[in-house]
PDB file of C-alpha atoms in Angstrom:
ATOM      1  CA  MET A   1      40.904 113.469 118.883  1.00 74.00           C
ATOM      2  CA  GLU A   2      37.351 113.560 120.222  1.00 80.00           C
ATOM      3  CA  ILE A   3      35.823 115.868 122.797  1.00 83.00           C
ATOM      4  CA  TYR A   4      33.463 113.995 125.125  1.00 86.00           C
ATOM      5  CA  TYR A   5      32.003 116.842 127.198  1.00 88.00           C
ATOM      6  CA  SER A   6      32.928 120.222 128.698  1.00 87.00           C
ATOM      7  CA  GLY A   7      31.718 122.751 131.207  1.00 90.00           C
ATOM      8  CA  ARG A   8      32.537 125.311 133.833  1.00 90.00           C
ATOM      9  CA  SER A   9      31.527 125.875 137.397  1.00 92.00           C
ATOM     10  CA  GLN A  10      31.855 128.163 140.386  1.00 94.00           C
ATOM     11  CA  CYS A  11      32.374 125.496 143.031  1.00 93.00           C
ATOM     12  CA  LYS A  12      30.868 125.653 146.452  1.00 93.00           C
ATOM     13  CA  PRO A  13      33.235 125.510 149.449  1.00 92.00           C
ATOM     14  CA  LYS A  14      34.698 122.038 149.777  1.00 91.00           C
ATOM     15  CA  HIS A  15      32.983 120.768 146.636  1.00 91.00           C
ATOM     16  CA  SER A  16      34.641 117.492 145.711  1.00 89.00           C
ATOM     17  CA  SER A  17      34.787 114.991 142.922  1.00 86.00           C
ATOM     18  CA  GLY A  18      35.866 111.388 143.389  1.00 81.00           C
ATOM     19  CA  PRO A  19      37.757 109.295 144.154  1.00 85.00           C
ATOM     20  CA  ALA A  20      37.013 108.113 140.673  1.00 86.00           C
ATOM     21  CA  MET A  21      38.621 106.434 137.639  1.00 87.00           C
ATOM     22  CA  ARG A  22      37.676 107.199 134.063  1.00 88.00           C
ATOM     23  CA  ASP A  23      38.502 105.880 130.566  1.00 90.00           C
ATOM     24  CA  HIS A  24      39.344 109.352 129.067  1.00 91.00           C
ATOM     25  CA  TYR A  25      41.297 112.511 129.803  1.00 90.00           C
ATOM     26  CA  ILE A  26      39.861 115.593 131.583  1.00 92.00           C
ATOM     27  CA  LEU A  27      41.709 118.887 131.559  1.00 90.00           C
ATOM     28  CA  HIS A  28      40.678 121.275 134.318  1.00 93.00           C
ATOM     29  CA  TYR A  29      41.764 124.957 134.257  1.00 93.00           C
ATOM     30  CA  VAL A  30      41.322 127.251 137.263  1.00 94.00           C
ATOM     31  CA  SER A  31      40.449 130.846 136.636  1.00 92.00           C
ATOM     32  CA  SER A  32      40.041 131.823 140.286  1.00 93.00           C
ATOM     33  CA  GLY A  33      40.066 130.280 143.722  1.00 93.00           C
ATOM     34  CA  ARG A  34      42.114 127.369 144.961  1.00 91.00           C
ATOM     35  CA  GLY A  35      41.888 123.686 145.833  1.00 92.00           C
ATOM     36  CA  VAL A  36      43.714 120.376 145.952  1.00 90.00           C
ATOM     37  CA  TYR A  37      44.019 117.710 143.232  1.00 90.00           C
ATOM     38  CA  THR A  38      45.118 114.167 144.154  1.00 87.00           C
ATOM     39  CA  SER A  39      46.267 111.515 141.695  1.00 83.00           C
ATOM     40  CA  GLY A  40      48.734 108.637 141.753  1.00 75.00           C
ATOM     41  CA  GLY A  41      49.340 108.970 145.443  1.00 76.00           C
ATOM     42  CA  ASN A  42      50.293 112.633 145.367  1.00 80.00           C
ATOM     43  CA  SER A  43      48.370 115.810 146.073  1.00 83.00           C
ATOM     44  CA  TYR A  44      48.835 119.239 144.416  1.00 85.00           C
ATOM     45  CA  SER A  45      47.649 122.720 145.449  1.00 87.00           C
ATOM     46  CA  ILE A  46      46.141 124.278 142.334  1.00 89.00           C
ATOM     47  CA  LEU A  47      45.847 128.143 142.060  1.00 90.00           C
ATOM     48  CA  PRO A  48      44.517 130.551 139.395  1.00 91.00           C
ATOM     49  CA  GLY A  49      46.221 130.207 136.057  1.00 89.00           C
ATOM     50  CA  GLN A  50      46.991 126.578 136.758  1.00 90.00           C
ATOM     51  CA  GLY A  51      45.242 123.328 136.016  1.00 89.00           C
ATOM     52  CA  PHE A  52      45.464 119.547 136.199  1.00 90.00           C
ATOM     53  CA  LEU A  53      45.016 116.684 133.799  1.00 87.00           C
ATOM     54  CA  THR A  54      43.059 113.567 134.785  1.00 87.00           C
ATOM     55  CA  LEU A  55      44.537 110.475 133.134  1.00 86.00           C
ATOM     56  CA  PRO A  56      42.547 107.385 132.140  1.00 87.00           C
ATOM     57  CA  GLY A  57      42.802 104.423 134.401  1.00 86.00           C
ATOM     58  CA  ILE A  58      44.156 106.308 137.428  1.00 85.00           C
ATOM     59  CA  ILE A  59      42.145 107.018 140.531  1.00 85.00           C
ATOM     60  CA  ASN A  60      41.911 110.752 141.137  1.00 86.00           C
ATOM     61  CA  TYR A  61      40.156 113.197 143.452  1.00 88.00           C
ATOM     62  CA  HIS A  62      39.862 116.878 143.791  1.00 91.00           C
ATOM     63  CA  ILE A  63      38.341 119.321 146.353  1.00 91.00           C
ATOM     64  CA  ALA A  64      37.749 123.039 146.362  1.00 93.00           C
ATOM     65  CA  ASP A  65      39.069 125.182 149.114  1.00 92.00           C
ATOM     66  CA  ALA A  66      36.822 125.839 152.062  1.00 91.00           C
ATOM     67  CA  SER A  67      37.216 129.672 152.046  1.00 91.00           C
ATOM     68  CA  ASP A  68      38.237 130.408 148.414  1.00 92.00           C
ATOM     69  CA  PRO A  69      36.694 127.686 146.184  1.00 94.00           C
ATOM     70  CA  TRP A  70      37.583 127.229 142.518  1.00 93.00           C
ATOM     71  CA  PHE A  71      35.968 128.628 139.472  1.00 94.00           C
ATOM     72  CA  TYR A  72      37.163 126.213 136.863  1.00 95.00           C
ATOM     73  CA  THR A  73      36.567 124.973 133.342  1.00 92.00           C
ATOM     74  CA  TRP A  74      36.941 121.387 132.148  1.00 93.00           C
ATOM     75  CA  VAL A  75      37.182 119.596 128.815  1.00 91.00           C
ATOM     76  CA  ALA A  76      37.017 115.759 128.527  1.00 91.00           C
ATOM     77  CA  PHE A  77      38.623 114.223 125.503  1.00 88.00           C
ATOM     78  CA  LYS A  78      40.153 111.005 124.049  1.00 87.00           C
ATOM     79  CA  GLY A  79      42.272 110.113 121.024  1.00 83.00           C
ATOM     80  CA  ASP A  80      44.743 107.431 119.947  1.00 85.00           C
ATOM     81  CA  ASN A  81      47.545 110.016 119.586  1.00 83.00           C
ATOM     82  CA  VAL A  82      47.040 111.698 122.986  1.00 82.00           C
ATOM     83  CA  PRO A  83      49.655 109.531 124.834  1.00 83.00           C
ATOM     84  CA  GLU A  84      52.320 110.533 122.306  1.00 83.00           C
ATOM     85  CA  ILE A  85      51.383 114.191 122.569  1.00 80.00           C
ATOM     86  CA  LEU A  86      51.484 114.146 126.361  1.00 77.00           C
ATOM     87  CA  LYS A  87      54.829 112.345 126.307  1.00 77.00           C
ATOM     88  CA  GLY A  88      56.191 115.144 124.091  1.00 76.00           C
ATOM     89  CA  LEU A  89      54.898 117.685 126.631  1.00 73.00           C
ATOM     90  CA  GLN A  90      56.546 115.704 129.469  1.00 70.00           C
ATOM     91  CA  PHE A  91      53.215 114.808 131.019  1.00 70.00           C
ATOM     92  CA  ASP A  92      53.766 111.539 132.910  1.00 64.00           C
ATOM     93  CA  GLY A  93      52.640 109.868 136.128  1.00 63.00           C
ATOM     94  CA  ASP A  94      54.409 112.480 138.256  1.00 52.00           C
ATOM     95  CA  ALA A  95      53.614 115.532 136.084  1.00 54.00           C
ATOM     96  CA  LEU A  96      49.885 116.091 136.158  1.00 77.00           C
ATOM     97  CA  VAL A  97      49.894 119.781 136.983  1.00 83.00           C
ATOM     98  CA  PHE A  98      50.360 122.653 134.592  1.00 84.00           C
ATOM     99  CA  GLU A  99      50.322 126.442 134.359  1.00 84.00           C
ATOM    100  CA  VAL A 100      49.366 128.888 131.632  1.00 84.00           C
ATOM    101  CA  ILE A 101      51.710 131.828 131.585  1.00 80.00           C
ATOM    102  CA  LYS A 102      50.041 135.212 131.993  1.00 79.00           C
ATOM    103  CA  GLU A 103      50.577 136.186 128.390  1.00 76.00           C
ATOM    104  CA  ASN A 104      48.666 133.114 127.160  1.00 77.00           C
ATOM    105  CA  GLN A 105      45.790 133.120 129.631  1.00 81.00           C
ATOM    106  CA  VAL A 106      43.375 135.255 127.595  1.00 82.00           C
ATOM    107  CA  PHE A 107      44.017 133.077 124.544  1.00 80.00           C
ATOM    108  CA  PHE A 108      43.673 129.882 126.582  1.00 82.00           C
ATOM    109  CA  GLU A 109      40.360 130.929 128.139  1.00 85.00           C
ATOM    110  CA  LEU A 110      39.045 132.082 124.704  1.00 83.00           C
ATOM    111  CA  ILE A 111      39.658 128.579 123.300  1.00 82.00           C
ATOM    112  CA  LEU A 112      37.952 127.007 126.260  1.00 86.00           C
ATOM    113  CA  ASP A 113      34.991 129.333 125.809  1.00 85.00           C
ATOM    114  CA  LYS A 114      34.710 128.323 122.131  1.00 81.00           C
ATOM    115  CA  ILE A 115      34.623 124.665 123.067  1.00 80.00           C
ATOM    116  CA  ILE A 116      32.042 125.088 125.787  1.00 81.00           C
ATOM    117  CA  THR A 117      29.653 127.397 123.929  1.00 76.00           C
ATOM    118  CA  SER A 118      29.564 125.470 120.673  1.00 70.00           C
ATOM    119  CA  SER A 119      26.499 123.297 120.239  1.00 60.00           C
ATOM    120  CA  ASP A 120      27.151 122.163 116.674  1.00 61.00           C
ATOM    121  CA  SER A 121      28.046 118.569 115.968  1.00 64.00           C
ATOM    122  CA  ASP A 122      28.964 118.597 112.319  1.00 67.00           C
ATOM    123  CA  PHE A 123      32.336 117.473 110.851  1.00 73.00           C
ATOM    124  CA  LYS A 124      33.607 121.102 110.533  1.00 73.00           C
ATOM    125  CA  THR A 125      33.007 121.655 114.245  1.00 71.00           C
ATOM    126  CA  TYR A 126      34.715 118.400 115.022  1.00 72.00           C
ATOM    127  CA  LEU A 127      37.780 119.604 113.105  1.00 77.00           C
ATOM    128  CA  LEU A 128      37.727 122.961 114.869  1.00 77.00           C
ATOM    129  CA  HIS A 129      37.490 121.368 118.281  1.00 74.00           C
ATOM    130  CA  THR A 130      40.363 118.997 117.456  1.00 78.00           C
ATOM    131  CA  GLY A 131      42.489 122.006 116.580  1.00 80.00           C
ATOM    132  CA  ASN A 132      41.338 123.747 119.790  1.00 80.00           C
ATOM    133  CA  ILE A 133      42.551 120.837 121.951  1.00 80.00           C
ATOM    134  CA  TYR A 134      45.950 120.954 120.214  1.00 80.00           C
ATOM    135  CA  ASN A 135      46.080 124.754 120.933  1.00 77.00           C
ATOM    136  CA  LEU A 136      45.215 124.173 124.582  1.00 79.00           C
ATOM    137  CA  LEU A 137      47.938 121.583 125.004  1.00 77.00           C
ATOM    138  CA  SER A 138      50.510 123.729 123.218  1.00 74.00           C
ATOM    139  CA  SER A 139      49.866 126.621 125.595  1.00 72.00           C
ATOM    140  CA  ILE A 140      50.649 124.957 128.866  1.00 72.00           C
ATOM    141  CA  ASN A 141      53.790 124.573 130.923  1.00 63.00           C
ATOM    142  CA  ILE A 142      54.270 121.415 132.929  1.00 56.00           C
ATOM    143  CA  LEU A 143      55.074 122.577 136.470  1.00 51.00           C
ATOM    144  CA  SER A 144      56.603 119.198 137.437  1.00 41.00           C
ATOM    145  CA  SER A 145      59.078 119.340 134.571  1.00 38.00           C
ATOM    146  CA  LEU A 146      61.048 121.861 136.671  1.00 33.00           C
ATOM    147  CA  ASP A 147      62.330 123.915 133.822  1.00 37.00           C
ATOM    148  CA  PRO A 148      64.542 126.709 135.137  1.00 35.00           C
ATOM    149  CA  GLU A 149      61.987 129.457 134.395  1.00 36.00           C
ATOM    150  CA  ILE A 150      59.247 127.710 136.381  1.00 34.00           C
ATOM    151  CA  ASP A 151      61.280 125.964 139.094  1.00 38.00           C
ATOM    152  CA  THR A 152      60.696 128.809 141.586  1.00 39.00           C
ATOM    153  CA  MET A 153      56.974 128.870 140.909  1.00 36.00           C
ATOM    154  CA  TYR A 154      56.731 125.138 141.274  1.00 37.00           C
ATOM    155  CA  LYS A 155      58.316 125.232 144.742  1.00 41.00           C
ATOM    156  CA  ARG A 156      55.578 127.586 145.911  1.00 39.00           C
ATOM    157  CA  TYR A 157      53.005 124.983 145.066  1.00 37.00           C
ATOM    158  CA  LYS A 158      54.412 122.118 147.088  1.00 40.00           C
ATOM    159  CA  LYS A 159      53.482 118.556 146.052  1.00 44.00           C
ATOM    160  CA  TYR A 160      52.320 116.643 149.076  1.00 48.00           C
ATOM    161  CA  ASN A 161      52.554 112.866 149.527  1.00 51.00           C
ATOM    162  CA  ASN A 162      49.553 111.245 151.039  1.00 58.00           C
ATOM    163  CA  ASP A 163      51.666 109.995 153.923  1.00 65.00           C
ATOM    164  CA  GLU A 164      51.992 113.610 155.024  1.00 69.00           C
ATOM    165  CA  TYR A 165      48.236 113.960 155.278  1.00 68.00           C
ATOM    166  CA  ILE A 166      48.028 110.768 157.326  1.00 76.00           C
ATOM    167  CA  ASN A 167      50.800 111.941 159.651  1.00 77.00           C
ATOM    168  CA  LYS A 168      49.124 115.287 160.050  1.00 81.00           C
ATOM    169  CA  ALA A 169      45.863 113.548 160.876  1.00 81.00           C
ATOM    170  CA  LEU A 170      47.476 111.264 163.399  1.00 82.00           C
ATOM    171  CA  ASP A 171      49.186 114.203 165.066  1.00 81.00           C
ATOM    172  CA  TYR A 172      45.796 115.975 165.414  1.00 79.00           C
ATOM    173  CA  ILE A 173      44.248 112.837 166.858  1.00 81.00           C
ATOM    174  CA  TYR A 174      47.128 112.494 169.343  1.00 75.00           C
ATOM    175  CA  LYS A 175      46.800 116.080 170.484  1.00 79.00           C
ATOM    176  CA  ASN A 176      43.040 115.930 170.801  1.00 78.00           C
ATOM    177  CA  TYR A 177      42.371 112.437 171.988  1.00 72.00           C
ATOM    178  CA  CYS A 178      40.704 113.701 175.184  1.00 75.00           C
ATOM    179  CA  ARG A 179      38.102 115.607 173.140  1.00 76.00           C
ATOM    180  CA  ASP A 180      35.107 114.248 171.174  1.00 77.00           C
ATOM    181  CA  VAL A 181      36.859 114.202 167.797  1.00 77.00           C
ATOM    182  CA  HIS A 182      35.060 113.147 164.672  1.00 79.00           C
ATOM    183  CA  ILE A 183      36.386 112.201 161.259  1.00 80.00           C
ATOM    184  CA  LYS A 184      35.054 115.399 159.776  1.00 78.00           C
ATOM    185  CA  ASP A 185      37.027 117.484 162.337  1.00 80.00           C
ATOM    186  CA  ILE A 186      40.213 115.656 161.341  1.00 82.00           C
ATOM    187  CA  ALA A 187      39.464 116.060 157.644  1.00 77.00           C
ATOM    188  CA  GLN A 188      38.853 119.782 158.042  1.00 74.00           C
ATOM    189  CA  HIS A 189      42.174 120.128 159.910  1.00 76.00           C
ATOM    190  CA  VAL A 190      44.151 118.523 157.045  1.00 73.00           C
ATOM    191  CA  SER A 191      41.985 120.188 154.362  1.00 65.00           C
ATOM    192  CA  LEU A 192      40.708 116.973 152.818  1.00 65.00           C
ATOM    193  CA  ASP A 193      37.224 115.604 152.239  1.00 60.00           C
ATOM    194  CA  HIS A 194      36.370 113.119 154.989  1.00 66.00           C
ATOM    195  CA  LYS A 195      35.590 110.346 152.471  1.00 64.00           C
ATOM    196  CA  TYR A 196      38.995 110.661 150.883  1.00 63.00           C
ATOM    197  CA  LEU A 197      40.747 110.772 154.284  1.00 67.00           C
ATOM    198  CA  CYS A 198      38.983 107.499 155.217  1.00 70.00           C
ATOM    199  CA  MET A 199      40.213 105.964 151.938  1.00 63.00           C
ATOM    200  CA  LEU A 200      43.828 107.022 152.769  1.00 66.00           C
ATOM    201  CA  PHE A 201      43.598 105.226 156.137  1.00 65.00           C
ATOM    202  CA  HIS A 202      42.118 102.106 154.625  1.00 59.00           C
ATOM    203  CA  LYS A 203      45.125 101.847 152.346  1.00 55.00           C
TER     204      LYS A 203
END
């Protein structure tokens, strides 16, 4: 297990990343604010105490909310045993979103802080960071696994198919065709970045 990079940011309204494809994993954890994460043709609303995992080789995109943007932390990593670990955690193509239960959030954020603030690169630090990644992964609940305890919470954070965004955009165009409507107006109406909305239509 190797950590590539890490960081944290208070995003500006509608700050976006992607669409992009990477060769490693990136775990994002949201401390405050909200936004939308899109991967594998599905979009997820992400709120405080939740996060999302970017998988290698899959096009993904995320955007912060216009009025309540994210403050989030991220850790990028890679390892030969990661697929097996994620499979054990029931992370798969349809389960990219997780939550950290309230009792574990302080512990989870402490681990993230240790990873981000460490500037050492010796072997001991490598071992500590490897253990920290394992601790992070062991502290999450996969929302899409729909365990009985988290089924109700998952339903509050509806998973949207991209077709719904397109239909909503088309409905807006139909109702406003007499006005001078621009792509940015449509994107704002459906809460997506205009570049990503264009990509959906081009599909």
